[in-house]
Amino acid sequence: MLRDRYGRTIEYLRLSVTDRCDLRCTYCMPTGFKGFEEPDHWLTFDEIERLLRAFARLGTRRIRLTGGEPLLRRHVTDLAARIAAIPGVADLSLSTNATQLRRHAAALRRAGVARINVSLDTLDRACMQSITGRDSHAQILDGIMAGKDAGFDPIKINMVAMRGVNDGEIERMAEFCIGHGFVLRLIEVMPMGATGRNTAYLDLQPVQARLRARFDLVPQAVELGGGPARYLVTRDGRSSIGFITPLSQHFCATCNRVRLSVDGTLYLCLGQEEKFEFRPLLRGGASDAELEAAIRQAIERKPHRHDFTARPEKIVRFMSQTGG
């Protein structure tokens, strides 16, 4: 198993397959941004598979495909099938904005993707256009329903809660998710780059208390994936609501994940600068043993916790560059 210097087991890798996206969510990517990674710098599918096999041999068992928008990467379903076949990988999931999901849902399910998380910050068409930069309302909802029809279970709906933007819709979103059997996950905005720092932060602790009373929620004992959300469940056990609170109640002590960007950079923490470059090793003839040694060396760099609270200005890269 991979363990960092603080005793945490690192068994969850979030893999960004592209930094491109067809939306421009205000907290994720700056309007008009064009500084995308050169395609020649993207890890190839062969390079990705080789590196992930090394991670799996060291105990990584959860892989999540992210972006940008991962469904913009050509032949991503082929990559999913290759990853699902890696010995030791027990859980393959995907994060998406769902604009392309109608086209890919059935193929992704056949390829071995078990679960999907969908970014959906609002049910209001005008508000969605304001947040995402385009009229994506019908396309996203259609994609979500296509995912449901394809048999993904659970489908988690990720809602970044923003004060003065969509905070008045939280109860409506909860009712929507409960009605459709989706898992709602409310997320505090993180001050990553100017995009994150310019988004009005909403403390989710009062929201959690409000929803707990409104929907008669109790703590959930069953794990729902390997991420940082803390879940409450309805008393009949049919619906769950998760809370991801990196600022009001951080989860650094139990962090089990790292992020691999499209160019092969491994980021050890969203709120710190520690990273490790794998592309030079992959293209420089490194052996499997050298890759495994490099992974262990990289994990040793994982910091104790983020600096979002003490030094919110520290991280200049924004979310889409890091990988979701």
Short mmCIF file of C-alpha atoms in Angstrom, two decimals:
data_model
loop_
_atom_site.label_atom_id
_atom_site.label_comp_id
_atom_site.label_asym_id
_atom_site.label_seq_id
_atom_site.Cartn_x
_atom_site.Cartn_y
_atom_site.Cartn_z
CA MET A 1 0.00 0.00 0.00
CA LEU A 2 1.02 3.60 -0.59
CA ARG A 3 1.26 5.57 2.63
CA ASP A 4 2.42 9.13 2.99
CA ARG A 5 4.63 10.44 5.78
CA TYR A 6 1.54 11.18 7.91
CA GLY A 7 0.30 7.59 7.79
CA ARG A 8 -2.52 8.16 5.32
CA THR A 9 -3.20 5.39 2.80
CA ILE A 10 -3.32 6.81 -0.73
CA GLU A 11 -5.55 4.55 -2.79
CA TYR A 12 -7.54 6.99 -4.93
CA LEU A 13 -6.26 8.60 -8.14
CA ARG A 14 -8.18 11.26 -10.04
CA LEU A 15 -7.04 11.22 -13.67
CA SER A 16 -7.59 14.27 -15.87
CA VAL A 17 -7.78 13.15 -19.50
CA THR A 18 -8.12 16.70 -20.87
CA ASP A 19 -7.99 20.28 -19.64
CA ARG A 20 -10.53 21.34 -22.28
CA CYS A 21 -14.16 21.97 -21.43
CA ASP A 22 -17.22 23.06 -23.40
CA LEU A 23 -18.47 25.12 -20.44
CA ARG A 24 -16.88 28.04 -18.61
CA CYS A 25 -18.13 27.69 -15.05
CA THR A 26 -17.25 30.88 -13.23
CA TYR A 27 -15.43 29.18 -10.34
CA CYS A 28 -13.44 26.78 -12.53
CA MET A 29 -12.06 28.44 -15.68
CA PRO A 30 -11.57 32.13 -16.53
CA THR A 31 -13.70 33.65 -19.27
CA GLY A 32 -11.76 33.77 -22.52
CA PHE A 33 -9.00 31.46 -21.27
CA LYS A 34 -6.96 29.94 -24.11
CA GLY A 35 -3.83 28.69 -22.36
CA PHE A 36 -4.61 25.00 -22.70
CA GLU A 37 -1.96 22.31 -22.59
CA GLU A 38 -0.47 21.38 -25.96
CA PRO A 39 -1.87 18.04 -27.22
CA ASP A 40 1.70 16.76 -27.70
CA HIS A 41 2.10 17.11 -23.94
CA TRP A 42 -0.98 15.04 -23.15
CA LEU A 43 -0.23 11.57 -21.87
CA THR A 44 -1.15 8.99 -24.49
CA PHE A 45 -3.49 6.15 -23.60
CA ASP A 46 -0.52 3.77 -23.54
CA GLU A 47 1.34 6.08 -21.15
CA ILE A 48 -1.71 6.45 -18.95
CA GLU A 49 -2.29 2.71 -18.77
CA ARG A 50 1.34 1.99 -17.97
CA LEU A 51 1.42 4.56 -15.17
CA LEU A 52 -1.91 3.44 -13.73
CA ARG A 53 -0.73 -0.17 -13.71
CA ALA A 54 2.23 0.97 -11.60
CA PHE A 55 -0.12 2.79 -9.22
CA ALA A 56 -2.37 -0.29 -9.03
CA ARG A 57 0.57 -2.54 -8.16
CA LEU A 58 1.21 -0.20 -5.23
CA GLY A 59 -2.36 -0.40 -3.95
CA THR A 60 -4.33 2.24 -5.85
CA ARG A 61 -7.77 0.74 -6.34
CA ARG A 62 -10.01 3.71 -7.10
CA ILE A 63 -9.69 5.66 -10.37
CA ARG A 64 -11.85 8.60 -11.40
CA LEU A 65 -11.78 10.08 -14.91
CA THR A 66 -11.97 13.87 -14.81
CA GLY A 67 -11.11 16.96 -16.85
CA GLY A 68 -11.87 19.63 -17.94
CA GLU A 69 -14.70 17.68 -19.46
CA PRO A 70 -13.42 14.09 -19.92
CA LEU A 71 -15.98 13.21 -22.58
CA LEU A 72 -14.30 15.69 -24.94
CA ARG A 73 -11.25 13.39 -25.15
CA ARG A 74 -11.59 11.25 -28.26
CA HIS A 75 -12.05 7.52 -27.63
CA VAL A 76 -12.30 8.02 -23.88
CA THR A 77 -14.54 4.96 -23.61
CA ASP A 78 -11.68 2.86 -24.99
CA LEU A 79 -9.43 4.26 -22.28
CA ALA A 80 -12.06 3.48 -19.66
CA ALA A 81 -12.16 -0.15 -20.78
CA ARG A 82 -8.37 -0.41 -20.57
CA ILE A 83 -8.34 1.03 -17.06
CA ALA A 84 -11.20 -1.17 -15.87
CA ALA A 85 -9.17 -4.22 -16.94
CA ILE A 86 -6.11 -3.30 -14.85
CA PRO A 87 -5.63 -5.84 -12.03
CA GLY A 88 -6.27 -4.19 -8.67
CA VAL A 89 -8.56 -1.43 -9.94
CA ALA A 90 -11.80 -2.13 -8.09
CA ASP A 91 -13.69 1.10 -8.75
CA LEU A 92 -13.76 3.19 -11.94
CA SER A 93 -15.89 6.31 -11.97
CA LEU A 94 -16.27 9.50 -13.98
CA SER A 95 -16.95 13.18 -13.33
CA THR A 96 -18.75 15.02 -16.12
CA ASN A 97 -20.82 18.10 -16.86
CA ALA A 98 -23.19 15.75 -18.77
CA THR A 99 -23.35 17.84 -21.96
CA GLN A 100 -21.93 14.87 -23.91
CA LEU A 101 -23.35 12.13 -21.73
CA ARG A 102 -26.33 11.25 -23.92
CA ARG A 103 -23.89 10.12 -26.64
CA HIS A 104 -21.54 8.18 -24.36
CA ALA A 105 -23.53 6.83 -21.40
CA ALA A 106 -24.24 3.31 -22.65
CA ALA A 107 -20.69 2.82 -23.99
CA LEU A 108 -19.15 4.03 -20.74
CA ARG A 109 -21.29 1.61 -18.77
CA ARG A 110 -20.23 -1.28 -21.01
CA ALA A 111 -16.58 -0.20 -20.68
CA GLY A 112 -16.68 -0.67 -16.92
CA VAL A 113 -17.46 2.77 -15.50
CA ALA A 114 -19.62 2.04 -12.48
CA ARG A 115 -20.56 5.47 -11.17
CA ILE A 116 -20.80 9.04 -12.44
CA ASN A 117 -20.73 12.41 -10.75
CA VAL A 118 -22.44 15.25 -12.62
CA SER A 119 -21.79 18.94 -12.05
CA LEU A 120 -25.17 20.65 -11.74
CA ASP A 121 -25.17 23.91 -9.80
CA THR A 122 -28.71 25.03 -10.56
CA LEU A 123 -32.02 23.94 -12.04
CA ASP A 124 -32.79 27.44 -13.26
CA ARG A 125 -32.03 27.92 -16.96
CA ALA A 126 -30.97 31.57 -16.70
CA CYS A 127 -28.80 30.92 -13.67
CA MET A 128 -27.19 27.95 -15.42
CA GLN A 129 -26.33 30.11 -18.42
CA SER A 130 -24.82 32.72 -16.10
CA ILE A 131 -22.66 30.12 -14.30
CA THR A 132 -21.62 27.99 -17.30
CA GLY A 133 -21.41 30.67 -19.99
CA ARG A 134 -23.87 28.95 -22.33
CA ASP A 135 -27.47 27.77 -22.51
CA SER A 136 -26.71 24.22 -21.38
CA HIS A 137 -29.77 23.51 -19.24
CA ALA A 138 -31.68 21.06 -21.46
CA GLN A 139 -28.52 19.29 -22.66
CA ILE A 140 -27.26 18.64 -19.12
CA LEU A 141 -30.59 17.37 -17.79
CA ASP A 142 -30.98 15.14 -20.84
CA GLY A 143 -27.49 13.75 -20.22
CA ILE A 144 -28.26 13.00 -16.59
CA MET A 145 -31.39 11.08 -17.54
CA ALA A 146 -29.39 9.17 -20.18
CA GLY A 147 -26.98 8.17 -17.42
CA LYS A 148 -29.88 6.95 -15.32
CA ASP A 149 -31.26 4.96 -18.27
CA ALA A 150 -27.80 3.41 -18.83
CA GLY A 151 -27.87 1.99 -15.31
CA PHE A 152 -25.37 4.16 -13.45
CA ASP A 153 -26.05 3.88 -9.75
CA PRO A 154 -25.57 5.96 -7.82
CA ILE A 155 -25.57 9.16 -9.85
CA LYS A 156 -24.13 11.91 -7.70
CA ILE A 157 -25.10 15.50 -8.43
CA ASN A 158 -22.34 17.94 -7.46
CA MET A 159 -23.64 21.41 -6.61
CA VAL A 160 -21.06 24.09 -5.80
CA ALA A 161 -22.93 26.30 -3.33
CA MET A 162 -22.31 30.00 -3.97
CA ARG A 163 -23.62 32.80 -1.80
CA GLY A 164 -25.90 35.10 -3.73
CA VAL A 165 -25.81 32.89 -6.83
CA ASN A 166 -27.56 29.57 -6.20
CA ASP A 167 -27.90 29.33 -2.42
CA GLY A 168 -31.64 29.96 -2.70
CA GLU A 169 -32.02 26.78 -4.76
CA ILE A 170 -30.51 24.24 -2.39
CA GLU A 171 -33.81 22.89 -1.07
CA ARG A 172 -35.19 22.69 -4.61
CA MET A 173 -32.11 20.75 -5.72
CA ALA A 174 -32.48 18.39 -2.76
CA GLU A 175 -36.10 17.70 -3.69
CA PHE A 176 -35.10 17.08 -7.32
CA CYS A 177 -32.39 14.59 -6.33
CA ILE A 178 -34.54 12.80 -3.77
CA GLY A 179 -37.34 12.51 -6.32
CA HIS A 180 -35.06 10.95 -8.96
CA GLY A 181 -32.99 8.78 -6.63
CA PHE A 182 -29.80 10.81 -7.13
CA VAL A 183 -27.28 11.62 -4.41
CA LEU A 184 -26.90 15.36 -3.93
CA ARG A 185 -23.45 16.59 -2.87
CA LEU A 186 -23.09 20.20 -1.79
CA ILE A 187 -19.59 21.60 -2.18
CA GLU A 188 -17.97 24.67 -0.67
CA VAL A 189 -16.15 26.72 -3.29
CA MET A 190 -12.36 26.53 -3.01
CA PRO A 191 -10.13 29.60 -3.54
CA MET A 192 -8.18 28.08 -6.43
CA GLY A 193 -6.88 30.84 -8.69
CA ALA A 194 -8.72 34.06 -9.30
CA THR A 195 -11.78 32.12 -10.46
CA GLY A 196 -12.22 30.46 -7.08
CA ARG A 197 -11.30 33.51 -5.00
CA ASN A 198 -13.78 35.70 -6.88
CA THR A 199 -16.67 33.34 -6.12
CA ALA A 200 -18.72 34.16 -3.04
CA TYR A 201 -18.09 31.49 -0.40
CA LEU A 202 -20.98 29.84 1.44
CA ASP A 203 -20.41 28.02 4.74
CA LEU A 204 -22.26 24.71 4.48
CA GLN A 205 -22.54 24.06 8.22
CA PRO A 206 -25.78 26.10 8.64
CA VAL A 207 -27.07 24.63 5.37
CA GLN A 208 -26.49 21.13 6.70
CA ALA A 209 -28.47 21.87 9.85
CA ARG A 210 -31.30 23.36 7.79
CA LEU A 211 -31.53 20.36 5.45
CA ARG A 212 -31.27 17.93 8.32
CA ALA A 213 -34.40 19.41 9.85
CA ARG A 214 -36.26 19.89 6.56
CA PHE A 215 -35.76 16.34 5.24
CA ASP A 216 -35.39 14.46 8.56
CA LEU A 217 -31.85 13.34 7.77
CA VAL A 218 -29.60 11.17 9.93
CA PRO A 219 -25.89 10.28 9.61
CA GLN A 220 -25.14 7.65 6.97
CA ALA A 221 -22.98 4.70 7.97
CA VAL A 222 -22.50 3.15 4.52
CA GLU A 223 -19.60 4.53 2.48
CA LEU A 224 -20.57 6.12 -0.83
CA GLY A 225 -17.31 6.09 -2.79
CA GLY A 226 -13.86 6.96 -1.56
CA GLY A 227 -14.10 10.74 -1.52
CA PRO A 228 -14.30 13.37 1.22
CA ALA A 229 -18.07 13.88 1.44
CA ARG A 230 -19.83 13.40 4.76
CA TYR A 231 -23.31 12.00 4.15
CA LEU A 232 -26.71 12.26 5.75
CA VAL A 233 -29.52 9.93 4.70
CA THR A 234 -33.31 10.03 4.87
CA ARG A 235 -34.74 7.80 7.57
CA ASP A 236 -36.14 5.40 4.97
CA GLY A 237 -32.60 5.02 3.58
CA ARG A 238 -33.65 5.87 0.03
CA SER A 239 -31.84 9.18 -0.46
CA SER A 240 -28.56 10.74 0.68
CA ILE A 241 -27.12 14.24 0.78
CA GLY A 242 -23.37 14.74 1.06
CA PHE A 243 -21.37 17.75 2.19
CA ILE A 244 -17.86 18.52 0.95
CA THR A 245 -16.49 21.19 3.26
CA PRO A 246 -12.81 21.94 2.61
CA LEU A 247 -13.00 25.25 4.47
CA SER A 248 -15.60 25.02 7.23
CA GLN A 249 -14.69 21.44 8.24
CA HIS A 250 -11.64 20.26 6.34
CA PHE A 251 -10.94 16.58 5.73
CA CYS A 252 -7.17 16.68 5.29
CA ALA A 253 -6.49 14.16 8.07
CA THR A 254 -8.20 11.42 6.07
CA CYS A 255 -7.18 12.51 2.56
CA ASN A 256 -6.61 9.43 0.43
CA ARG A 257 -6.25 10.95 -3.05
CA VAL A 258 -3.90 12.53 -5.54
CA ARG A 259 -4.57 14.09 -8.95
CA LEU A 260 -2.83 13.35 -12.23
CA SER A 261 -3.21 16.12 -14.82
CA VAL A 262 -3.42 15.55 -18.56
CA ASP A 263 0.29 16.34 -19.01
CA GLY A 264 1.42 13.79 -16.42
CA THR A 265 1.84 16.16 -13.48
CA LEU A 266 0.83 14.57 -10.18
CA TYR A 267 -0.65 17.14 -7.79
CA LEU A 268 -0.45 16.04 -4.18
CA CYS A 269 -2.92 18.60 -2.77
CA LEU A 270 -5.39 21.09 -4.23
CA GLY A 271 -4.32 23.74 -1.75
CA GLN A 272 -0.53 23.35 -1.98
CA GLU A 273 2.13 23.49 -4.70
CA GLU A 274 3.77 20.07 -4.23
CA LYS A 275 3.79 18.10 -7.49
CA PHE A 276 5.72 15.49 -9.42
CA GLU A 277 6.28 15.27 -13.21
CA PHE A 278 5.81 11.78 -14.68
CA ARG A 279 5.89 12.59 -18.40
CA PRO A 280 9.70 12.87 -18.55
CA LEU A 281 10.01 9.43 -16.95
CA LEU A 282 7.43 7.84 -19.23
CA ARG A 283 9.07 9.27 -22.34
CA GLY A 284 12.62 8.81 -21.11
CA GLY A 285 12.69 5.03 -20.94
CA ALA A 286 12.06 4.55 -17.21
CA SER A 287 11.58 0.94 -16.14
CA ASP A 288 8.53 -0.26 -14.21
CA ALA A 289 10.64 -0.42 -11.05
CA GLU A 290 11.74 3.18 -11.59
CA LEU A 291 8.14 4.28 -12.08
CA GLU A 292 7.10 2.60 -8.85
CA ALA A 293 9.99 4.20 -6.99
CA ALA A 294 9.01 7.59 -8.42
CA ILE A 295 5.42 7.12 -7.27
CA ARG A 296 6.60 6.39 -3.74
CA GLN A 297 8.87 9.42 -3.88
CA ALA A 298 5.98 11.59 -5.05
CA ILE A 299 3.65 10.41 -2.29
CA GLU A 300 6.31 11.37 0.25
CA ARG A 301 5.78 14.98 -0.88
CA LYS A 302 2.08 15.01 0.00
CA PRO A 303 1.56 17.87 2.48
CA HIS A 304 -0.23 17.60 5.79
CA ARG A 305 -3.09 19.92 4.81
CA HIS A 306 -4.15 22.72 2.49
CA ASP A 307 -3.56 26.45 3.02
CA PHE A 308 -6.92 27.66 1.70
CA THR A 309 -7.84 29.27 5.01
CA ALA A 310 -4.52 30.83 6.02
CA ARG A 311 -3.23 31.72 2.53
CA PRO A 312 -6.08 31.71 0.00
CA GLU A 313 -3.95 33.64 -2.49
CA LYS A 314 -1.28 30.93 -2.60
CA ILE A 315 -2.70 28.76 -5.41
CA VAL A 316 -2.69 30.59 -8.73
CA ARG A 317 -3.61 27.61 -10.92
CA PHE A 318 -7.33 27.11 -11.31
CA MET A 319 -9.37 23.93 -11.03
CA SER A 320 -9.54 22.91 -14.68
CA GLN A 321 -5.73 23.00 -14.92
CA THR A 322 -5.34 20.71 -11.93
CA GLY A 323 -8.02 18.18 -12.76
CA GLY A 324 -11.36 18.03 -10.99
#
